[in-house]
Amino acid sequence: MTTTEATETAPAPVRATPGPPRPTKNRRAWDEVPRWQIYLPLSIYLVFTLIPFYWILLFALRPAGSTSLVPWPITFDHFEKVWTEREFGTYFENSVYVGIATLLVTTLVALAGGYALARFDFKIKNGFMLALLCSQFVPGALLLVPLFEIFAELKLINSLVSVIIAETVFQLPLSMILISNFIKNVPYSLEEAAWVDGCNRLTAFRIVVLPLLRPGIIAVGSFAFVHSWNHFLFALMFLNNQDKQTIPVGLNTLMSADSVDLGALAAGGIIAAVPVVIVFAFIQKWLITGFSAGAVKG
Amino acid sequence: MAQAAAVAKQPAPPRRRRASATPRRLPYLLIAPAALLMLGFIAYPVISVFYYSLQHFNPTKPWRNGFAGLDNFRQIFTDDPQFWDTLTFSAKWVFVEVGLQLLFGLALALIVNQTFVGRALGRALVFSPWAVSGVLTSAIWVLLYNSQTGITRYLADLGIGSYGTSWLSDTSTVFPAVVVADLWRGVPFFAILILADLQSVSKDLYEAAEVDGASRLKQFWHITLPHLKDAIILSTLLRAVWEFNNVDLLYTLTGGGPAGETTTLPLYIANTSVESHNFGYASALTTVAFVILLFCSMVYLRLSKFGGESK
């Protein structure tokens, strides 16, 4: 079991400097973790991860009242019912507006602020950074009442704008820190070279820096979208009319209904998950690099 | 200012000149939108919460409204068993959740950091719950824990538990039930953060340790863990604050029940303000919660040395 040649993995990384041959037994024990020590715990964890997903699919696809563990015959009745009768079509549309607006505003404002933090030294910079950090510890849920009063004053209750503002504000600090870390990784000399060539700051930023920031922008934008798509409390509090509600509030309504319609709940859950799944499939390859470059090294 | 004057005295090379030719106001202009939004929608609400905490403020009992001094705070600390209950539950919730998430997340990250067949798929599947929201997590686990058609029914068939029990409405099972539901979504978060950091450990270190004959456990203890220290501190504290503040999951999964068994402090505050309309008292509770969180943030600042260098 100690022969690495037998394992079917990708070719072992070639050592840069050919050292003296070592006995195979001692070669890189770290890479020679017995296979069962990988597959056994991973399988157990996968079962734990996947059963809930299977369960929601099962309830969404099998007819009401069925107790079969296989969704057969498949029915789409639950989806139809949720989309039309339970107004998920409207909720979905509202959530799309909120998600996209939050994404755009957060990214733009964070780009501007992140650039200032990365490239300038100014008087209130450290104070501002501290404020950004402290804001992470302000629980949105605890500010509901004053926020409600502000939005009432601004006549924004029952308008999606209130939710967009609230989501943006709570997304901003982390987004800005993330983006400024990405900008710091772009060499300043590149920008300076562009100025010498006659670009003004904005053009230089657009032509030189922006393309290099793509992974960071994608990470920040998609987090903003996903967070506002998933977040529940602001929409619940600031939107009273049913035709203004968003998907998570719709899901909560389904859950707290007197007789919980499990099929509808499952179908609604899947509808809620679709955009997020698409976003994550799209950004997967940037996710880990985005995290390690932007967040952890902060 | 003095610094700027010193720069101006020297004959600056043309390139530098251009760079500093942009008005001094530019950085302020750039952070203005963010700063205004945060002043208006975080700073101002925070201040008004402090203000309300000193008031009796309840729209349903207007005759009592007015300046209260420290009455609200006195009531919290001397005459409100619910505050202590919810604070204790919050502490228990954060401690158990974050501890278990760290443990499982670390193990999971170490596993999927290995080279093995099917790693990409394994990673994608293992990380997938992370994308699922609080409310959706609740929806999924409501389905799983349903007393009639949930997983309990099938487990009962196998001789585990009994028919017709709902783990969410029984005080003896509700805590493990909500912990497991939140773990399902929280472990991947830790695993991703730790994995990102694991990938930057130099392989040479392990090779050297190997030559010296260090066991795998020793390598983990002396190379991997010290390398991960910062990432672990950072993610643990972020997560602790997040789990403390998280209202979505518990609000929708149990509503704080049964019998207030799963009410965290923030949930208690939300109920006090939204359902009982007791804004003054809720604000005082918020202030106390805020102080607790501020203390956490100080620890966080200390440990992570965040913002230490400004460049």
Coordinates of C-alpha atoms in Angstrom, one line a residue:
Chain A
M1 CA 0.0 0.0 0.0
T2 CA 3.0 2.2 0.2
T3 CA 3.8 2.2 -3.5
T4 CA 2.8 5.6 -4.8
E5 CA 2.9 4.3 -8.4
A6 CA -0.2 2.3 -7.7
T7 CA -2.3 5.3 -6.9
E8 CA -4.1 6.5 -9.9
T9 CA -3.8 10.2 -9.1
A10 CA -2.3 12.9 -11.3
P11 CA 1.5 12.5 -11.8
A12 CA 3.3 13.4 -8.6
P13 CA 4.8 16.8 -8.8
V14 CA 8.4 16.7 -10.1
R15 CA 10.9 17.8 -7.6
A16 CA 12.7 20.9 -8.6
T17 CA 16.1 19.7 -7.5
P18 CA 16.7 16.1 -7.9
G19 CA 17.9 15.2 -4.4
P20 CA 19.4 11.9 -3.5
P21 CA 17.0 9.0 -4.0
R22 CA 15.1 8.3 -0.8
P23 CA 13.6 5.1 0.2
T24 CA 10.0 5.0 -1.2
K25 CA 8.7 4.4 2.2
N26 CA 9.6 7.7 3.6
R27 CA 8.8 9.7 0.5
R28 CA 6.4 12.6 1.3
A29 CA 4.2 10.9 3.8
W30 CA 1.9 13.8 3.5
D31 CA 0.9 12.9 0.0
E32 CA 0.7 9.2 1.0
V33 CA -2.2 9.5 3.3
P34 CA -3.9 6.1 3.0
R35 CA -6.8 6.4 0.6
W36 CA -9.4 5.2 3.0
Q37 CA -8.5 8.0 5.4
I38 CA -9.6 10.3 2.6
Y39 CA -12.6 8.5 1.1
L40 CA -14.2 7.3 4.3
P41 CA -14.6 10.6 6.1
L42 CA -15.3 12.4 2.9
S43 CA -18.1 10.0 2.0
I44 CA -19.7 10.3 5.4
Y45 CA -19.6 14.1 5.2
L46 CA -21.0 13.9 1.6
V47 CA -23.9 11.9 2.8
F48 CA -24.6 14.5 5.5
T49 CA -24.3 17.3 2.9
L50 CA -26.4 15.7 0.2
I51 CA -29.3 14.2 2.1
P52 CA -30.9 17.6 2.7
F53 CA -30.5 18.5 -0.9
Y54 CA -32.0 15.2 -1.9
W55 CA -34.8 15.7 0.5
I56 CA -35.9 19.0 -0.9
L57 CA -35.8 17.6 -4.4
L58 CA -37.8 14.7 -3.3
F59 CA -40.6 16.8 -1.8
A60 CA -40.6 19.2 -4.8
L61 CA -40.9 16.5 -7.4
R62 CA -43.1 13.8 -5.9
P63 CA -46.9 14.1 -5.8
A64 CA -48.5 15.5 -2.6
G65 CA -49.2 12.7 -0.1
S66 CA -46.6 10.3 -1.5
T67 CA -44.2 8.8 1.0
S68 CA -41.9 7.2 -1.5
L69 CA -38.2 7.8 -1.2
V70 CA -37.9 8.1 -4.9
P71 CA -39.5 11.0 -6.6
W72 CA -41.6 8.9 -9.1
P73 CA -43.8 9.7 -10.9
I74 CA -42.2 13.2 -11.3
T75 CA -44.6 16.1 -11.0
F76 CA -44.1 19.8 -11.5
D77 CA -47.4 20.7 -9.9
H78 CA -45.7 22.1 -6.9
F79 CA -43.6 24.5 -8.9
E80 CA -46.6 25.7 -10.9
K81 CA -48.6 26.2 -7.8
V82 CA -45.9 28.1 -6.0
W83 CA -45.1 30.3 -9.0
T84 CA -48.6 31.4 -9.7
E85 CA -50.8 30.9 -6.7
R86 CA -48.2 31.7 -4.1
E87 CA -46.9 34.6 -6.2
F88 CA -43.3 33.4 -6.4
G89 CA -43.2 34.9 -9.9
T90 CA -43.6 38.3 -8.3
Y91 CA -41.2 37.6 -5.4
F92 CA -38.6 36.4 -7.9
E93 CA -38.9 39.5 -10.0
N94 CA -38.5 41.7 -6.9
S95 CA -35.5 39.7 -5.7
V96 CA -33.9 40.1 -9.1
Y97 CA -34.3 43.9 -8.9
V98 CA -32.9 44.0 -5.4
G99 CA -30.0 41.7 -6.2
I100 CA -28.9 43.4 -9.3
A101 CA -29.3 47.0 -7.9
T102 CA -27.4 46.0 -4.7
L103 CA -24.7 44.4 -6.9
L104 CA -24.2 47.5 -9.0
V105 CA -24.3 50.1 -6.3
T106 CA -22.1 48.1 -3.9
T107 CA -19.5 47.4 -6.6
L108 CA -19.3 51.0 -7.8
V109 CA -19.2 52.6 -4.4
A110 CA -16.7 50.0 -3.1
L111 CA -14.5 50.5 -6.2
A112 CA -14.3 54.3 -5.5
G113 CA -13.7 53.9 -1.8
G114 CA -11.4 50.9 -2.2
Y115 CA -9.2 52.9 -4.7
A116 CA -8.9 55.7 -2.2
L117 CA -7.9 53.4 0.6
A118 CA -5.4 51.5 -1.6
R119 CA -3.7 54.5 -3.3
F120 CA -3.8 57.5 -1.0
D121 CA -2.7 58.5 2.4
F122 CA -5.2 60.9 3.8
K123 CA -5.9 62.3 7.2
I124 CA -9.0 60.3 8.2
K125 CA -7.9 57.1 6.5
N126 CA -7.1 55.1 9.7
G127 CA -10.3 56.3 11.3
F128 CA -12.3 55.4 8.3
M129 CA -10.7 51.9 8.2
L130 CA -11.6 51.5 11.9
A131 CA -15.1 52.6 11.2
L132 CA -15.4 50.0 8.4
L133 CA -14.2 47.3 10.7
C134 CA -16.4 48.3 13.6
S135 CA -19.5 48.4 11.3
Q136 CA -18.9 44.6 10.9
F137 CA -20.0 44.3 14.5
V138 CA -23.1 46.3 14.2
P139 CA -25.9 43.7 13.9
G140 CA -28.3 44.7 11.2
A141 CA -31.2 43.1 13.1
L142 CA -30.6 45.4 16.0
L143 CA -30.9 48.5 14.0
L144 CA -34.3 47.6 12.5
V145 CA -36.3 50.2 14.4
P146 CA -34.2 53.3 13.7
L147 CA -33.8 52.1 10.1
F148 CA -37.5 51.8 9.8
E149 CA -37.9 55.3 11.1
I150 CA -35.4 56.7 8.6
F151 CA -37.1 54.9 5.7
A152 CA -40.5 56.0 6.9
E153 CA -39.2 59.6 7.0
L154 CA -37.8 59.2 3.4
K155 CA -41.1 57.7 2.3
L156 CA -39.3 54.5 1.2
I157 CA -41.3 52.0 3.2
N158 CA -42.8 49.6 0.8
S159 CA -40.3 50.5 -1.8
L160 CA -37.6 48.2 -2.9
V161 CA -35.2 51.1 -2.7
S162 CA -35.2 50.8 1.1
V163 CA -34.1 47.2 1.0
I164 CA -31.5 48.0 -1.7
I165 CA -30.0 50.8 0.5
A166 CA -29.9 48.6 3.6
E167 CA -28.4 45.6 1.8
T168 CA -25.8 47.9 0.2
V169 CA -24.8 49.6 3.4
F170 CA -24.2 46.3 5.2
Q171 CA -22.3 44.9 2.2
L172 CA -20.1 47.9 1.7
P173 CA -17.4 47.6 4.5
L174 CA -16.2 44.1 3.6
S175 CA -16.5 44.8 -0.2
M176 CA -14.4 47.9 0.1
I177 CA -11.7 46.2 2.1
L178 CA -11.7 43.3 -0.3
I179 CA -11.4 45.6 -3.3
S180 CA -8.7 47.8 -1.8
N181 CA -6.7 44.7 -1.1
F182 CA -7.0 43.7 -4.8
I183 CA -6.0 47.2 -5.9
K184 CA -2.9 47.0 -3.7
N185 CA -1.9 43.9 -5.6
V186 CA -1.8 45.9 -8.8
P187 CA 1.6 47.6 -9.1
Y188 CA 1.4 51.4 -8.8
S189 CA 4.0 51.8 -11.4
L190 CA 1.6 50.5 -14.1
E191 CA -0.7 53.4 -13.4
E192 CA 2.2 55.9 -13.3
A193 CA 3.3 54.7 -16.6
A194 CA -0.1 55.3 -18.0
W195 CA -0.1 58.9 -16.7
V196 CA 3.2 59.5 -18.3
D197 CA 1.6 58.3 -21.5
G198 CA -0.9 61.1 -21.1
C199 CA -3.9 59.3 -19.5
N200 CA -5.7 61.1 -16.7
R201 CA -6.3 59.2 -13.5
L202 CA -9.7 57.9 -14.5
T203 CA -8.6 56.7 -17.9
A204 CA -5.5 55.1 -16.4
F205 CA -7.7 53.3 -13.9
R206 CA -10.1 52.1 -16.5
I207 CA -7.5 50.9 -19.0
V208 CA -4.8 49.6 -16.7
V209 CA -6.3 48.7 -13.3
L210 CA -9.8 47.6 -14.0
P211 CA -9.0 44.6 -16.2
L212 CA -6.6 43.3 -13.5
L213 CA -9.3 43.7 -10.9
R214 CA -11.8 41.4 -12.6
P215 CA -11.5 38.5 -10.1
G216 CA -12.0 40.9 -7.2
I217 CA -15.0 42.6 -8.8
I218 CA -16.6 39.4 -9.7
A219 CA -16.1 38.1 -6.1
V220 CA -17.5 41.4 -4.6
G221 CA -20.4 41.6 -7.0
S222 CA -21.5 38.1 -6.6
F223 CA -21.3 38.2 -2.8
A224 CA -23.4 41.4 -2.9
F225 CA -25.9 39.7 -5.1
V226 CA -26.1 36.4 -3.2
H227 CA -26.3 38.2 0.2
S228 CA -29.1 40.5 -0.9
W229 CA -30.9 37.6 -2.6
N230 CA -30.8 35.5 0.6
H231 CA -31.2 38.1 3.2
F232 CA -34.6 38.1 4.9
L233 CA -35.0 40.5 7.7
F234 CA -34.8 43.9 5.9
A235 CA -37.3 42.8 3.3
L236 CA -39.6 41.4 6.0
M237 CA -39.6 44.7 7.9
F238 CA -39.5 47.4 5.2
L239 CA -41.9 45.9 2.7
N240 CA -45.5 45.4 3.7
N241 CA -47.3 44.7 0.5
Q242 CA -47.2 41.2 -0.7
D243 CA -46.5 42.3 -4.3
K244 CA -43.3 44.0 -3.1
Q245 CA -42.0 41.0 -1.2
T246 CA -38.8 39.1 -2.0
I247 CA -38.1 35.3 -2.2
P248 CA -36.9 34.7 1.3
V249 CA -40.0 36.3 2.8
G250 CA -42.1 34.2 0.5
L251 CA -40.4 31.1 1.8
N252 CA -40.9 32.2 5.4
T253 CA -44.6 32.7 4.7
L254 CA -44.8 29.2 3.3
M255 CA -43.1 27.8 6.4
S256 CA -45.3 29.6 8.9
A257 CA -48.6 28.9 7.1
D258 CA -51.0 27.1 9.4
S259 CA -50.9 23.8 7.5
V260 CA -47.5 23.8 6.0
D261 CA -47.6 22.7 2.3
L262 CA -44.4 20.8 2.2
G263 CA -44.4 20.3 -1.6
A264 CA -44.9 24.0 -2.2
L265 CA -42.2 24.8 0.4
A266 CA -39.7 22.5 -1.3
A267 CA -40.5 23.9 -4.8
G268 CA -40.2 27.4 -3.5
G269 CA -36.8 26.5 -1.9
I270 CA -35.6 25.3 -5.2
I271 CA -36.7 28.4 -7.0
A272 CA -34.9 30.4 -4.4
A273 CA -31.7 28.4 -4.9
V274 CA -31.5 28.5 -8.7
P275 CA -29.9 32.0 -9.2
V276 CA -27.4 31.4 -6.4
V277 CA -26.4 28.1 -7.9
I278 CA -25.9 29.8 -11.3
V279 CA -23.8 32.5 -9.7
F280 CA -21.6 30.1 -7.9
A281 CA -21.1 27.8 -10.9
F282 CA -20.0 30.9 -12.8
I283 CA -17.6 32.2 -10.2
Q284 CA -16.3 29.0 -8.7
K285 CA -12.8 29.3 -10.1
W286 CA -12.4 32.8 -8.7
L287 CA -13.8 31.9 -5.3
I288 CA -10.8 30.5 -3.6
T289 CA -8.2 32.9 -5.1
G290 CA -10.6 35.7 -4.4
F291 CA -10.7 34.8 -0.8
S292 CA -7.0 34.1 -0.3
A293 CA -6.0 37.3 -2.1
G294 CA -8.6 39.7 -0.8
A295 CA -9.9 38.6 2.5
V296 CA -7.6 36.4 4.5
K297 CA -4.5 38.4 3.9
G298 CA -6.3 41.6 4.9
Chain B
M1 CA 0.2 68.9 6.4
A2 CA 3.8 69.2 7.5
Q3 CA 4.6 66.2 5.4
A4 CA 3.0 67.8 2.3
A5 CA 5.0 71.0 2.9
A6 CA 8.2 69.0 3.0
V7 CA 7.4 67.4 -0.3
A8 CA 6.6 70.7 -1.9
K9 CA 10.0 72.2 -0.9
Q10 CA 11.9 69.6 -2.8
P11 CA 12.0 70.0 -6.6
A12 CA 9.8 67.1 -7.4
P13 CA 10.5 65.1 -10.5
P14 CA 7.9 65.6 -13.2
R15 CA 6.3 62.2 -12.7
R16 CA 5.7 62.7 -9.0
R17 CA 4.3 66.1 -9.8
R18 CA 1.7 64.6 -12.1
A19 CA 0.8 62.1 -9.5
S20 CA 0.2 64.7 -6.8
A21 CA -1.3 67.2 -9.3
T22 CA -4.7 65.6 -8.6
P23 CA -6.5 67.7 -6.0
R24 CA -6.0 66.8 -2.4
R25 CA -9.7 66.4 -2.2
L26 CA -9.8 63.3 -4.5
P27 CA -9.5 60.6 -1.8
Y28 CA -12.3 62.3 0.2
L29 CA -14.4 62.5 -3.0
L30 CA -13.9 58.8 -3.6
I31 CA -14.9 57.7 -0.1
A32 CA -17.7 60.2 0.1
P33 CA -20.5 57.9 -1.2
A34 CA -19.5 55.1 1.1
A35 CA -19.0 57.3 4.0
L36 CA -22.4 59.1 3.5
L37 CA -24.2 55.8 3.2
M38 CA -22.6 54.5 6.3
L39 CA -23.1 57.7 8.3
G40 CA -26.8 57.8 7.4
F41 CA -27.7 54.2 7.7
I42 CA -25.3 52.7 10.3
A43 CA -23.9 55.6 12.4
Y44 CA -27.1 57.5 12.8
P45 CA -29.2 54.5 13.7
V46 CA -26.5 53.4 16.2
I47 CA -26.7 56.8 17.8
S48 CA -30.4 56.8 17.9
V49 CA -30.4 53.4 19.5
F50 CA -28.2 54.9 22.3
Y51 CA -30.6 57.7 22.6
Y52 CA -33.7 55.5 22.8
S53 CA -32.0 53.3 25.4
L54 CA -32.4 56.2 27.8
Q55 CA -36.1 56.7 27.1
H56 CA -39.3 55.0 27.9
F57 CA -40.5 54.6 24.3
N58 CA -43.4 52.4 23.6
P59 CA -46.1 53.6 21.1
T60 CA -48.7 51.3 22.7
K61 CA -48.1 53.0 26.1
P62 CA -47.6 56.6 25.2
W63 CA -48.4 57.9 28.8
R64 CA -45.2 56.4 30.0
N65 CA -42.9 57.8 27.3
G66 CA -40.2 60.1 28.2
F67 CA -36.7 60.3 29.7
A68 CA -35.9 57.2 31.7
G69 CA -32.4 57.6 32.7
L70 CA -30.8 54.3 33.4
D71 CA -34.2 52.6 34.3
N72 CA -34.0 50.3 31.3
F73 CA -30.5 49.2 32.1
R74 CA -31.4 48.6 35.7
Q75 CA -34.3 46.5 34.6
I76 CA -32.1 44.5 32.3
F77 CA -29.5 43.6 34.9
T78 CA -31.7 43.2 38.0
D79 CA -35.2 42.3 36.8
D80 CA -35.1 40.4 33.5
P81 CA -34.5 36.7 33.7
Q82 CA -35.2 36.5 30.0
F83 CA -32.1 38.6 29.3
W84 CA -29.8 36.3 31.2
D85 CA -31.5 33.2 29.6
T86 CA -31.1 34.5 26.1
L87 CA -27.5 35.7 26.8
T88 CA -26.6 32.3 28.1
F89 CA -28.2 30.7 25.1
S90 CA -26.4 33.0 22.8
A91 CA -23.1 32.1 24.4
K92 CA -23.8 28.4 24.2
W93 CA -25.0 28.8 20.6
V94 CA -21.9 30.7 19.5
F95 CA -19.5 28.5 21.4
V96 CA -20.9 25.2 20.2
E97 CA -21.5 26.3 16.6
V98 CA -18.1 28.0 16.1
G99 CA -16.2 25.2 17.9
L100 CA -17.8 22.4 15.9
Q101 CA -17.6 24.4 12.6
L102 CA -13.9 25.0 13.2
L103 CA -13.2 21.4 14.0
F104 CA -15.1 19.9 11.1
G105 CA -14.0 22.7 8.7
L106 CA -10.4 22.1 9.5
A107 CA -10.7 18.3 9.0
L108 CA -12.6 18.8 5.8
A109 CA -10.1 21.3 4.5
L110 CA -7.2 18.9 5.3
I111 CA -9.0 16.1 3.4
V112 CA -9.9 18.0 0.3
N113 CA -6.4 19.5 0.2
Q114 CA -5.0 16.0 -0.6
T115 CA -4.7 14.8 -4.1
F116 CA -7.2 12.1 -4.9
V117 CA -9.4 11.0 -7.7
G118 CA -12.6 13.1 -7.9
R119 CA -11.2 15.9 -5.8
A120 CA -12.8 18.7 -7.9
L121 CA -16.3 17.2 -7.7
G122 CA -15.8 16.3 -4.0
R123 CA -14.9 19.9 -3.2
A124 CA -17.8 21.4 -5.1
L125 CA -20.3 19.1 -3.4
V126 CA -18.8 19.5 0.0
F127 CA -18.8 23.3 -0.3
S128 CA -22.3 23.5 -1.8
P129 CA -24.4 24.2 1.3
W130 CA -22.4 27.4 1.9
A131 CA -24.3 29.0 -0.9
V132 CA -27.6 28.2 0.7
S133 CA -29.2 31.1 2.6
G134 CA -30.5 31.1 6.2
V135 CA -34.2 30.9 5.3
L136 CA -33.6 28.2 2.7
T137 CA -31.6 26.2 5.2
S138 CA -34.6 26.5 7.5
A139 CA -36.9 25.4 4.8
I140 CA -34.8 22.4 4.0
W141 CA -34.5 21.3 7.7
V142 CA -38.2 21.9 8.3
L143 CA -38.8 19.3 5.6
L144 CA -36.2 17.0 7.1
Y145 CA -37.5 17.3 10.7
N146 CA -41.2 17.2 9.9
S147 CA -42.9 14.8 12.3
Q148 CA -45.1 13.2 9.7
T149 CA -42.9 12.8 6.6
G150 CA -39.5 13.9 7.7
I151 CA -36.4 11.8 8.2
T152 CA -37.6 10.9 11.7
R153 CA -40.2 8.6 10.1
Y154 CA -37.7 6.7 8.2
L155 CA -35.3 6.5 11.1
A156 CA -38.1 5.2 13.2
D157 CA -38.5 2.4 10.6
L158 CA -34.9 1.5 11.3
G159 CA -35.5 1.6 15.1
I160 CA -34.1 5.0 15.8
G161 CA -36.4 7.3 17.7
S162 CA -40.2 7.0 17.4
Y163 CA -42.9 8.0 15.0
G164 CA -44.6 11.4 15.2
T165 CA -41.8 13.2 17.1
S166 CA -40.7 16.5 15.8
W167 CA -37.2 17.3 16.9
L168 CA -37.9 21.0 16.6
S169 CA -40.8 21.2 19.1
D170 CA -39.3 19.0 21.8
T171 CA -37.1 20.9 24.3
S172 CA -34.7 18.0 24.7
T173 CA -34.0 17.7 21.0
V174 CA -34.3 21.2 19.7
F175 CA -30.8 22.3 20.5
P176 CA -28.9 19.5 18.7
A177 CA -31.4 19.8 15.9
V178 CA -30.7 23.5 15.2
V179 CA -27.0 23.0 15.8
V180 CA -26.9 20.4 13.1
A181 CA -28.9 22.5 10.7
D182 CA -26.5 25.4 11.1
L183 CA -23.5 23.2 10.9
W184 CA -24.6 21.9 7.6
R185 CA -24.2 25.4 6.2
G186 CA -21.4 26.7 8.4
V187 CA -18.7 24.0 8.1
P188 CA -18.1 24.7 4.4
F189 CA -17.4 28.3 5.2
F190 CA -14.6 27.4 7.5
A191 CA -13.4 24.7 5.1
I192 CA -13.1 27.2 2.2
L193 CA -11.2 29.8 4.2
I194 CA -8.8 27.2 5.7
L195 CA -8.3 25.5 2.4
A196 CA -7.4 28.8 0.8
D197 CA -4.7 29.3 3.4
L198 CA -3.6 25.7 3.3
Q199 CA -2.7 26.0 -0.4
S200 CA 0.0 28.6 0.4
V201 CA 2.0 26.3 2.8
S202 CA 5.3 25.6 1.2
K203 CA 5.8 21.9 0.3
D204 CA 9.5 22.3 1.1
L205 CA 8.7 22.5 4.8
Y206 CA 7.1 19.1 4.7
E207 CA 9.9 17.6 2.8
A208 CA 12.4 19.0 5.3
A209 CA 10.3 17.6 8.1
E210 CA 10.2 14.3 6.3
V211 CA 13.9 14.1 6.1
D212 CA 14.1 14.8 9.8
G213 CA 11.7 11.9 10.3
A214 CA 8.8 13.9 11.7
S215 CA 5.5 12.0 11.9
R216 CA 2.5 13.2 10.1
L217 CA 0.9 14.3 13.4
K218 CA 4.1 16.3 14.3
Q219 CA 4.1 17.9 10.8
F220 CA 0.5 19.0 11.3
W221 CA 1.2 20.3 14.7
H222 CA 4.5 22.2 13.9
I223 CA 4.0 23.2 10.3
T224 CA 0.3 23.3 9.3
L225 CA -1.3 24.6 12.4
P226 CA 1.1 27.6 13.0
H227 CA 0.7 28.5 9.3
L228 CA -3.1 28.5 9.6
K229 CA -3.1 30.4 12.9
D230 CA -4.0 33.8 11.4
A231 CA -6.7 32.4 9.1
I232 CA -8.2 30.5 12.0
I233 CA -8.2 33.5 14.3
L234 CA -9.8 35.7 11.7
S235 CA -12.5 33.2 10.5
T236 CA -13.3 32.1 14.0
L237 CA -13.9 35.6 15.3
L238 CA -15.8 36.7 12.2
R239 CA -18.0 33.7 12.4
A240 CA -18.6 34.1 16.1
V241 CA -19.9 37.6 15.6
W242 CA -21.9 36.4 12.6
E243 CA -23.4 33.5 14.6
F244 CA -24.2 35.8 17.5
N245 CA -26.0 38.2 15.2
N246 CA -27.6 35.7 12.9
V247 CA -31.4 35.9 13.2
D248 CA -32.5 34.4 9.9
L249 CA -32.0 30.8 10.7
L250 CA -33.4 30.6 14.2
Y251 CA -36.2 33.0 13.5
T252 CA -37.5 31.0 10.7
L253 CA -36.6 27.5 11.9
T254 CA -38.0 27.6 15.5
G255 CA -39.1 31.2 16.0
G256 CA -37.1 31.0 19.2
G257 CA -39.2 28.2 20.6
P258 CA -40.2 25.8 22.0
A259 CA -40.8 27.8 25.2
G260 CA -38.0 30.3 24.4
E261 CA -35.5 27.5 24.3
T262 CA -33.7 28.7 21.2
T263 CA -34.0 32.5 21.7
T264 CA -30.7 34.3 21.2
L265 CA -30.2 37.8 22.5
P266 CA -30.7 39.4 19.1
L267 CA -33.9 37.4 18.6
Y268 CA -35.2 38.5 22.0
I269 CA -34.4 42.1 21.0
A270 CA -36.2 41.8 17.7
N271 CA -39.2 40.3 19.5
T272 CA -39.2 43.1 22.1
S273 CA -39.1 45.8 19.5
V274 CA -41.2 44.4 16.7
E275 CA -43.8 42.4 18.5
S276 CA -44.0 44.1 21.9
H277 CA -43.3 47.6 20.5
N278 CA -41.1 48.3 23.5
F279 CA -38.6 50.3 21.5
G280 CA -36.9 51.9 24.5
Y281 CA -36.3 48.7 26.3
A282 CA -35.2 47.0 23.1
S283 CA -32.7 49.8 22.5
A284 CA -31.2 49.3 25.9
L285 CA -30.9 45.6 25.2
T286 CA -29.3 46.5 21.9
T287 CA -26.8 48.8 23.6
V288 CA -25.8 46.0 26.0
A289 CA -25.5 43.6 23.1
F290 CA -23.4 46.2 21.2
V291 CA -21.0 46.6 24.1
I292 CA -20.6 42.8 24.2
L293 CA -19.9 42.8 20.5
L294 CA -17.5 45.7 20.8
F295 CA -15.6 43.8 23.3
C296 CA -15.4 40.9 20.8
S297 CA -14.2 43.4 18.1
M298 CA -11.4 44.6 20.4
V299 CA -10.2 41.1 20.9
Y300 CA -10.5 40.6 17.2
L301 CA -8.4 43.8 16.5
R302 CA -5.8 42.7 19.0
L303 CA -5.4 39.2 17.7
S304 CA -5.5 39.8 14.0
K305 CA -3.5 43.1 14.2
F306 CA -5.8 44.4 11.6
G307 CA -5.0 47.9 10.2
G308 CA -1.6 47.9 11.9
E309 CA 0.1 49.0 8.7
S310 CA -1.5 51.6 6.5
K311 CA 0.2 50.8 3.2

